[in-house]
CSV table of N, CA and C in Angstrom, one decimal:
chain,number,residue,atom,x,y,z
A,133,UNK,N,0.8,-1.2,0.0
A,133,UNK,CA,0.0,0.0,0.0
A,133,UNK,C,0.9,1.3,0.0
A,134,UNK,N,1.8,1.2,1.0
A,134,UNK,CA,2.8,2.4,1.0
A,134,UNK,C,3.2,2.5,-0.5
A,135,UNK,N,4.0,1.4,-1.0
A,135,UNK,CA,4.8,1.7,-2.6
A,135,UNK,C,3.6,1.9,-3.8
A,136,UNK,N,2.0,1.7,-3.7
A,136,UNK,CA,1.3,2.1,-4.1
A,136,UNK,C,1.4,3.7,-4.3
A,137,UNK,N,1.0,3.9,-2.9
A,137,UNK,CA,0.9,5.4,-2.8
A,137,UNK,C,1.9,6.5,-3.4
A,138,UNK,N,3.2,5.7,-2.9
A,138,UNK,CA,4.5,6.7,-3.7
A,138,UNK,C,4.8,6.5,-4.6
A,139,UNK,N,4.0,5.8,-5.2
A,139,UNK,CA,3.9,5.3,-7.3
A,139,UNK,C,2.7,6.6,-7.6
A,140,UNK,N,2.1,6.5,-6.7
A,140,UNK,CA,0.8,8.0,-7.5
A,140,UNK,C,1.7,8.8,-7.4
A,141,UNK,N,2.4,9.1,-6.1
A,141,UNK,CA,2.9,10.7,-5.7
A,141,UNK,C,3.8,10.8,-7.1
A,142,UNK,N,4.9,10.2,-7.3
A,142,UNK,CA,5.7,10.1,-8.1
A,142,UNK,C,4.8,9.8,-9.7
A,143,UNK,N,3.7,9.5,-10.0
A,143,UNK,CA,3.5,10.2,-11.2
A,143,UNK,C,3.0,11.1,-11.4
A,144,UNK,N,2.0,11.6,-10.0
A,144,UNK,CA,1.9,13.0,-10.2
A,144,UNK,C,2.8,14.1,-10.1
A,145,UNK,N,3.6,13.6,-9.2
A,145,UNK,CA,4.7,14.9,-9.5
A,145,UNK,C,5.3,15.1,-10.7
A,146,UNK,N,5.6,13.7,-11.5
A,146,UNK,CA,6.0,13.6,-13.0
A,146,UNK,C,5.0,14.6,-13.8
A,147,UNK,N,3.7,14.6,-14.0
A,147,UNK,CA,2.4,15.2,-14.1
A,147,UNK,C,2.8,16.6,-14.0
A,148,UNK,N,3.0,16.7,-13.1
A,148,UNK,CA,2.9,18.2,-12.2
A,148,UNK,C,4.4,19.0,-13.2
A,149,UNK,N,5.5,18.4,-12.9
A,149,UNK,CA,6.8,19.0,-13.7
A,149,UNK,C,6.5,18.4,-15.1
A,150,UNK,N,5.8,18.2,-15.5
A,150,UNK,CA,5.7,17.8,-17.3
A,150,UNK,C,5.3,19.4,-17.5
A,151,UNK,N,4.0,19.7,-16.8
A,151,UNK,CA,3.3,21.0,-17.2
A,151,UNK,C,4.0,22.0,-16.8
A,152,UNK,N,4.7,22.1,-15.7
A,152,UNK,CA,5.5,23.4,-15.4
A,152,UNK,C,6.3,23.6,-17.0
A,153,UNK,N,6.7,22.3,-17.5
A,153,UNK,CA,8.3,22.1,-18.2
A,153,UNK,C,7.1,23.0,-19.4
A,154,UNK,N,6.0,22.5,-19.6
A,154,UNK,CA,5.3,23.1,-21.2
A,154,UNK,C,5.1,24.1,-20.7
A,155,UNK,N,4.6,24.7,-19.7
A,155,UNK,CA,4.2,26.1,-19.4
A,155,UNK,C,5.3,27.0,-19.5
A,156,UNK,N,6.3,26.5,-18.7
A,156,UNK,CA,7.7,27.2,-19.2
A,156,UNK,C,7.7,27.2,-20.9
A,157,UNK,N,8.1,26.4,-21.4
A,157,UNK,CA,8.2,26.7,-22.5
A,157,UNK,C,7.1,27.1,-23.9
A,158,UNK,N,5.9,27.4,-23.4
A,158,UNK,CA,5.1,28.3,-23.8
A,158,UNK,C,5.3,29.5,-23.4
A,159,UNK,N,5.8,30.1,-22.1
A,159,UNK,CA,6.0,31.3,-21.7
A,159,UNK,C,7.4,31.8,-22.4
A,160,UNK,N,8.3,30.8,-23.0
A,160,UNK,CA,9.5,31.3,-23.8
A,160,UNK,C,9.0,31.6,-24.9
A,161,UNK,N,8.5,31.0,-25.7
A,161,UNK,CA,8.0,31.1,-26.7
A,161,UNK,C,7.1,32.9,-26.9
A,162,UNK,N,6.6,33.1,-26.5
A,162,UNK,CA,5.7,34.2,-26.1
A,162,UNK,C,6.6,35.5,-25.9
A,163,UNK,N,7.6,35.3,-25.3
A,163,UNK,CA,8.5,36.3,-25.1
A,163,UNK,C,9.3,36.4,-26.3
A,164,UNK,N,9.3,35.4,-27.1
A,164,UNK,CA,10.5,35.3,-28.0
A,164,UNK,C,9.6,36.1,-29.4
A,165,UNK,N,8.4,35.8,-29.4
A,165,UNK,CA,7.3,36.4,-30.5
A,165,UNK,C,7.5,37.9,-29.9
A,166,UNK,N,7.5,38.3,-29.0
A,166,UNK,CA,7.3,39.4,-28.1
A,166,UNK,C,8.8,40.6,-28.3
A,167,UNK,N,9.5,39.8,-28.5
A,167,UNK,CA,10.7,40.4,-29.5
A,167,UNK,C,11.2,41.4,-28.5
A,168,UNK,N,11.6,41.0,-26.5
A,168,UNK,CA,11.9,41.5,-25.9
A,168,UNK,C,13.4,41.7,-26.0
A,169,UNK,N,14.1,40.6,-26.7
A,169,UNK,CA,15.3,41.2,-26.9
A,169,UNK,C,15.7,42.1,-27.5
A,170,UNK,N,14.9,42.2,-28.3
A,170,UNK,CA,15.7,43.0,-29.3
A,170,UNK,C,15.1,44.8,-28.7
A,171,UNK,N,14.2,44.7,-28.0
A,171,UNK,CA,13.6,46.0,-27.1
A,171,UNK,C,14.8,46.3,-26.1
A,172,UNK,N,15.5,45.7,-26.0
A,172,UNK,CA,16.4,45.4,-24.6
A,172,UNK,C,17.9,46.2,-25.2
A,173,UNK,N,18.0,45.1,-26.7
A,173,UNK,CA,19.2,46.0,-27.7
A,173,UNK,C,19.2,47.7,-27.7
A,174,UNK,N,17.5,48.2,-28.2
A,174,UNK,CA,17.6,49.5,-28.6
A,174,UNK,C,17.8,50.1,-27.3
A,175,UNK,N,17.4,50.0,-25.9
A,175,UNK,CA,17.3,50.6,-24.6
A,175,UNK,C,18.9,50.6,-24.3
A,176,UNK,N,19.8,49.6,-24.9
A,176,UNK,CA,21.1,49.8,-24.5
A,176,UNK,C,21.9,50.7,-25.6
A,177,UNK,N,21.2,51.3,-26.5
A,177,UNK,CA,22.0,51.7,-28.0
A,177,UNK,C,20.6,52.6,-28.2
A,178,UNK,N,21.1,54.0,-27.3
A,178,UNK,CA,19.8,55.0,-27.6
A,178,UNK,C,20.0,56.1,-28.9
A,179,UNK,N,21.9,55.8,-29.3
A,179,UNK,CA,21.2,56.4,-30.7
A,179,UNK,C,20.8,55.9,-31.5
A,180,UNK,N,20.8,54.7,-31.7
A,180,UNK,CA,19.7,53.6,-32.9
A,180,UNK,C,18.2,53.8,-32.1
A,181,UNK,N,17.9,54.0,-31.2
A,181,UNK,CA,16.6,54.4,-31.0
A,181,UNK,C,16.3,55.7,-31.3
A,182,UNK,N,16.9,57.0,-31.3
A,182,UNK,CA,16.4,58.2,-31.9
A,182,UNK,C,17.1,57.7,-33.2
A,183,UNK,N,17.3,57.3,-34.1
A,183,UNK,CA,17.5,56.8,-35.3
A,183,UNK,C,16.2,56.8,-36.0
A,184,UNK,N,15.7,55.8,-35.0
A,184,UNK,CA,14.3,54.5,-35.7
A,184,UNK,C,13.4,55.3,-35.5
A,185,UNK,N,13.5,56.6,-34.2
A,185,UNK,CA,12.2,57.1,-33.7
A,185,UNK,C,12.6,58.4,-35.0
A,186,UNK,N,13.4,58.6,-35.3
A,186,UNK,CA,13.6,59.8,-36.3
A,186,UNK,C,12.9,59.2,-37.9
A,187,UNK,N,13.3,58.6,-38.1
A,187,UNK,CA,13.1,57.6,-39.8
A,187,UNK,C,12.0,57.6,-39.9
A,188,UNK,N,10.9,56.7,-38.6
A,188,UNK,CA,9.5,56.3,-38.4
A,188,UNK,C,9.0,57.8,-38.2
A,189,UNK,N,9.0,58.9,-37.6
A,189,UNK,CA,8.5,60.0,-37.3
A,189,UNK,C,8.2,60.7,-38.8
A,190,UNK,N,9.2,60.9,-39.8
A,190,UNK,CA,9.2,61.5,-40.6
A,190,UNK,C,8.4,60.4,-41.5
A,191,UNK,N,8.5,59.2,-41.8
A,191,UNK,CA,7.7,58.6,-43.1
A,191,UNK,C,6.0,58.6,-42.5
A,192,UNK,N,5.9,59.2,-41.4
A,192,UNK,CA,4.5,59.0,-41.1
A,192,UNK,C,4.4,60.7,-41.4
A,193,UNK,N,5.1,61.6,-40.9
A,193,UNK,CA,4.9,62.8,-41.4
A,193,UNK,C,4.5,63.0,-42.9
A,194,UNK,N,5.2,62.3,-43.9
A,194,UNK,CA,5.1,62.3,-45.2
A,194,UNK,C,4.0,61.7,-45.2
A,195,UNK,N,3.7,60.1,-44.8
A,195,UNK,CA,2.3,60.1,-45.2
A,195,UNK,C,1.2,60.6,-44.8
A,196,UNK,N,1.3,61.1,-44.1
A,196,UNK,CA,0.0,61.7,-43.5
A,196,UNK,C,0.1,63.4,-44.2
A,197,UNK,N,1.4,64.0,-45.5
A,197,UNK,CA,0.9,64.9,-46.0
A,197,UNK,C,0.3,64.2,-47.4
A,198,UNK,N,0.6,63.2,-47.9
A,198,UNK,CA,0.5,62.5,-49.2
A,198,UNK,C,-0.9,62.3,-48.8
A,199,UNK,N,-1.4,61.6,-47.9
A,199,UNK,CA,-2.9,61.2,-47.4
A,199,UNK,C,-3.7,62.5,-47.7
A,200,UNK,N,-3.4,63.9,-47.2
A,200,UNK,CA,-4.4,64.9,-46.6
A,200,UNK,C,-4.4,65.4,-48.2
A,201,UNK,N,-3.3,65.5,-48.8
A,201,UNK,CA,-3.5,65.9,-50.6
A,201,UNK,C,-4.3,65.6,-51.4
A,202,UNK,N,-4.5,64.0,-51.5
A,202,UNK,CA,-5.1,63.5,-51.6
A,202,UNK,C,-7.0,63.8,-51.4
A,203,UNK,N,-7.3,64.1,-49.9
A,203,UNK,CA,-8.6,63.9,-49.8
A,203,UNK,C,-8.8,65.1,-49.6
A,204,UNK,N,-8.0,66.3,-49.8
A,204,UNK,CA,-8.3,67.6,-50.2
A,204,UNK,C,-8.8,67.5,-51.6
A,205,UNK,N,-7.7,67.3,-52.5
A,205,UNK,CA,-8.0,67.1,-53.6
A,205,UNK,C,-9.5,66.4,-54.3
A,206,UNK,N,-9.9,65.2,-53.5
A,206,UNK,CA,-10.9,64.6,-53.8
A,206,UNK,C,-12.0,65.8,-53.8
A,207,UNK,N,-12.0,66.2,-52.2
A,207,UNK,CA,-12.8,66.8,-51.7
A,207,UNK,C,-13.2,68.6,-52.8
A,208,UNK,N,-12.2,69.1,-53.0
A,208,UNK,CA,-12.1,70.2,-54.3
A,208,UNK,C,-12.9,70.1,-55.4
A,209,UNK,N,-12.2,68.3,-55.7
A,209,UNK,CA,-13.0,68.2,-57.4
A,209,UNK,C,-14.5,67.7,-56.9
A,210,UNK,N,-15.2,67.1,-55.9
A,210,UNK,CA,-17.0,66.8,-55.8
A,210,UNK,C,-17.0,68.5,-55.3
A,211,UNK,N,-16.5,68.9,-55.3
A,211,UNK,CA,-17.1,71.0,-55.0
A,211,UNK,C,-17.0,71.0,-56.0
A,212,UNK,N,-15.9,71.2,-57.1
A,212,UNK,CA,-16.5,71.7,-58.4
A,212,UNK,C,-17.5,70.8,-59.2
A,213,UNK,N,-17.5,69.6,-59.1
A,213,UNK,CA,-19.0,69.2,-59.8
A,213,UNK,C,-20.0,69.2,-59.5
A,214,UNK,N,-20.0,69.8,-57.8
A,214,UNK,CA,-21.5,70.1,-57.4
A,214,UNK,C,-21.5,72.0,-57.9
A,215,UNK,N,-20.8,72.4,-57.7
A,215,UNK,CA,-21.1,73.8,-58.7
A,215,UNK,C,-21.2,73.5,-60.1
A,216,UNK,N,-20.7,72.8,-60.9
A,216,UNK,CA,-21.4,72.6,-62.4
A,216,UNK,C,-22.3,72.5,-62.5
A,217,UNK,N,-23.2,71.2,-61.0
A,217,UNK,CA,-24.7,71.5,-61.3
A,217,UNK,C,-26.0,72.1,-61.4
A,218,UNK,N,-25.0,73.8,-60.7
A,218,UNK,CA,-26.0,74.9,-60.4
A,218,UNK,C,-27.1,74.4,-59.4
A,219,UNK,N,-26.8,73.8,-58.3
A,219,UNK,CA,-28.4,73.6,-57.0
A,219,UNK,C,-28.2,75.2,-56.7
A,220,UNK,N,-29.1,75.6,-56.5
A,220,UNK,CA,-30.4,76.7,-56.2
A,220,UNK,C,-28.9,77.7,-55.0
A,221,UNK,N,-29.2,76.5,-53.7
A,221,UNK,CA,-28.4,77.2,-52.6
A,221,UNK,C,-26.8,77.2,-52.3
A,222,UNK,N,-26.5,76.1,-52.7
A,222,UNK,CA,-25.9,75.1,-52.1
A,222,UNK,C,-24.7,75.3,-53.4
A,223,UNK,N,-25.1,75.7,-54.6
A,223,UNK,CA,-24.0,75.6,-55.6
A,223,UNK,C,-23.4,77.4,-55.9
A,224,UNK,N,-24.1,78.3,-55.1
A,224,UNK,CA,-23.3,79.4,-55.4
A,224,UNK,C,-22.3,79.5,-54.1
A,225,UNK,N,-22.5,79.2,-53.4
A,225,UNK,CA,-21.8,78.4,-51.7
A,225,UNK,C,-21.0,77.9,-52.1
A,226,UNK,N,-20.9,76.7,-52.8
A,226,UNK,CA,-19.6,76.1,-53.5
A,226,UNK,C,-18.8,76.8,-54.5
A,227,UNK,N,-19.3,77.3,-55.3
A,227,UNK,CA,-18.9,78.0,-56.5
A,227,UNK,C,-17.5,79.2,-55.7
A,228,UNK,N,-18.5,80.0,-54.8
A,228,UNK,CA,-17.4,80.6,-54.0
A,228,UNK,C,-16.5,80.3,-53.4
A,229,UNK,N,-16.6,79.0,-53.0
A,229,UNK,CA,-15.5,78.2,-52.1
A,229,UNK,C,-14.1,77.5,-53.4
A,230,UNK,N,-14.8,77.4,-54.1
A,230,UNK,CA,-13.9,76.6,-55.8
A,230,UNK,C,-13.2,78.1,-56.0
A,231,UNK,N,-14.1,79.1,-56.2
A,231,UNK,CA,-13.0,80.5,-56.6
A,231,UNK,C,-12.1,81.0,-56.0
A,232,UNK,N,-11.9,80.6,-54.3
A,232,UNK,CA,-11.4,81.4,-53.5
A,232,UNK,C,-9.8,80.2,-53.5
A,233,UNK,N,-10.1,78.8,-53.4
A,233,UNK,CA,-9.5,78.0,-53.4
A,233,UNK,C,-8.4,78.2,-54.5
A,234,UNK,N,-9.0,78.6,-55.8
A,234,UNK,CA,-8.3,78.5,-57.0
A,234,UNK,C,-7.8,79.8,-57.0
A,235,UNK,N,-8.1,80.8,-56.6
A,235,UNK,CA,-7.2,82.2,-56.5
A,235,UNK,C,-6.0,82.0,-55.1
A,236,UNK,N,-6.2,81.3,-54.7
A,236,UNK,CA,-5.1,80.7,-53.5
A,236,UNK,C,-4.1,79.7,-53.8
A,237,UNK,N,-4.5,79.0,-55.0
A,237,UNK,CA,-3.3,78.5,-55.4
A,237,UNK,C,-2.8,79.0,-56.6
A,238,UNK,N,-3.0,80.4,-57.5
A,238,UNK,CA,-2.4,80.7,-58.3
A,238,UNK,C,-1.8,82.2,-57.8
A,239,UNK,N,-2.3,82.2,-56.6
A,239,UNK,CA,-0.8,83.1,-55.6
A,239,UNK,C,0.2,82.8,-55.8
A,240,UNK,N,1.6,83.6,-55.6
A,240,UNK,CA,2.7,83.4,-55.6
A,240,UNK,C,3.4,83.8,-53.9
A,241,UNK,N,3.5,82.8,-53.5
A,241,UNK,CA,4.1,83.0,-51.7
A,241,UNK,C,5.3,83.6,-51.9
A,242,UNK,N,5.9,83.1,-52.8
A,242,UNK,CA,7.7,83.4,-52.6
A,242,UNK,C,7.9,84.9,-53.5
């Protein structure tokens, strides 16, 4: 009965460290997707970090002017084709907004 009993304990404890052993190494795994080393690299090498924060700052600056051109522009040309279609209120409202726009960009700033 005794070497019964310490035959369970002993496979549960086997049981018991099988799962710590996968849980561990699920928890490596996780960290390794988690790409903490390489977080750890830039925190030790802070001019490759204002490097990355400089490069990434600026290509989002650009696109976020390439974007706004864009849906300005969109926005411009449905103004002038709703002033083409002469509505009553609503198209001399636009009409003004298209003229003032287009004498704004054949200014000269410089």
């Amino acid at each position: 009965m005794v070497n019964d009993q310490k035959t369970c304990e002993s496979a549960a404890e086997k049981e018991q460290l099988s799962r710590i052993y996968q849980l561990t190494a699920q928890i490596a795994d996780e960290m390794e997707r988690s790409r903490i080393a390489d977080y750890t690299q830039l925190l030790h090498k802070p001019m490759r970090m204002i490097w990355l924060n400089l490069l990434s700052g600026t290509a989002r600056g650009v696109g976020i002017a390439i974007g706004f051109t864009f849906f300005a522009a969109t926005i411009i040309y449905v103004l002038q084709v709703l002033g083409a279609l002469n509505l009553p209120i609503i198209g001399d409202y636009i009409a003004d907004i298209v003229r003032i726009v287009q004498r704004q960009m054949e200014l000269k700033t410089y």
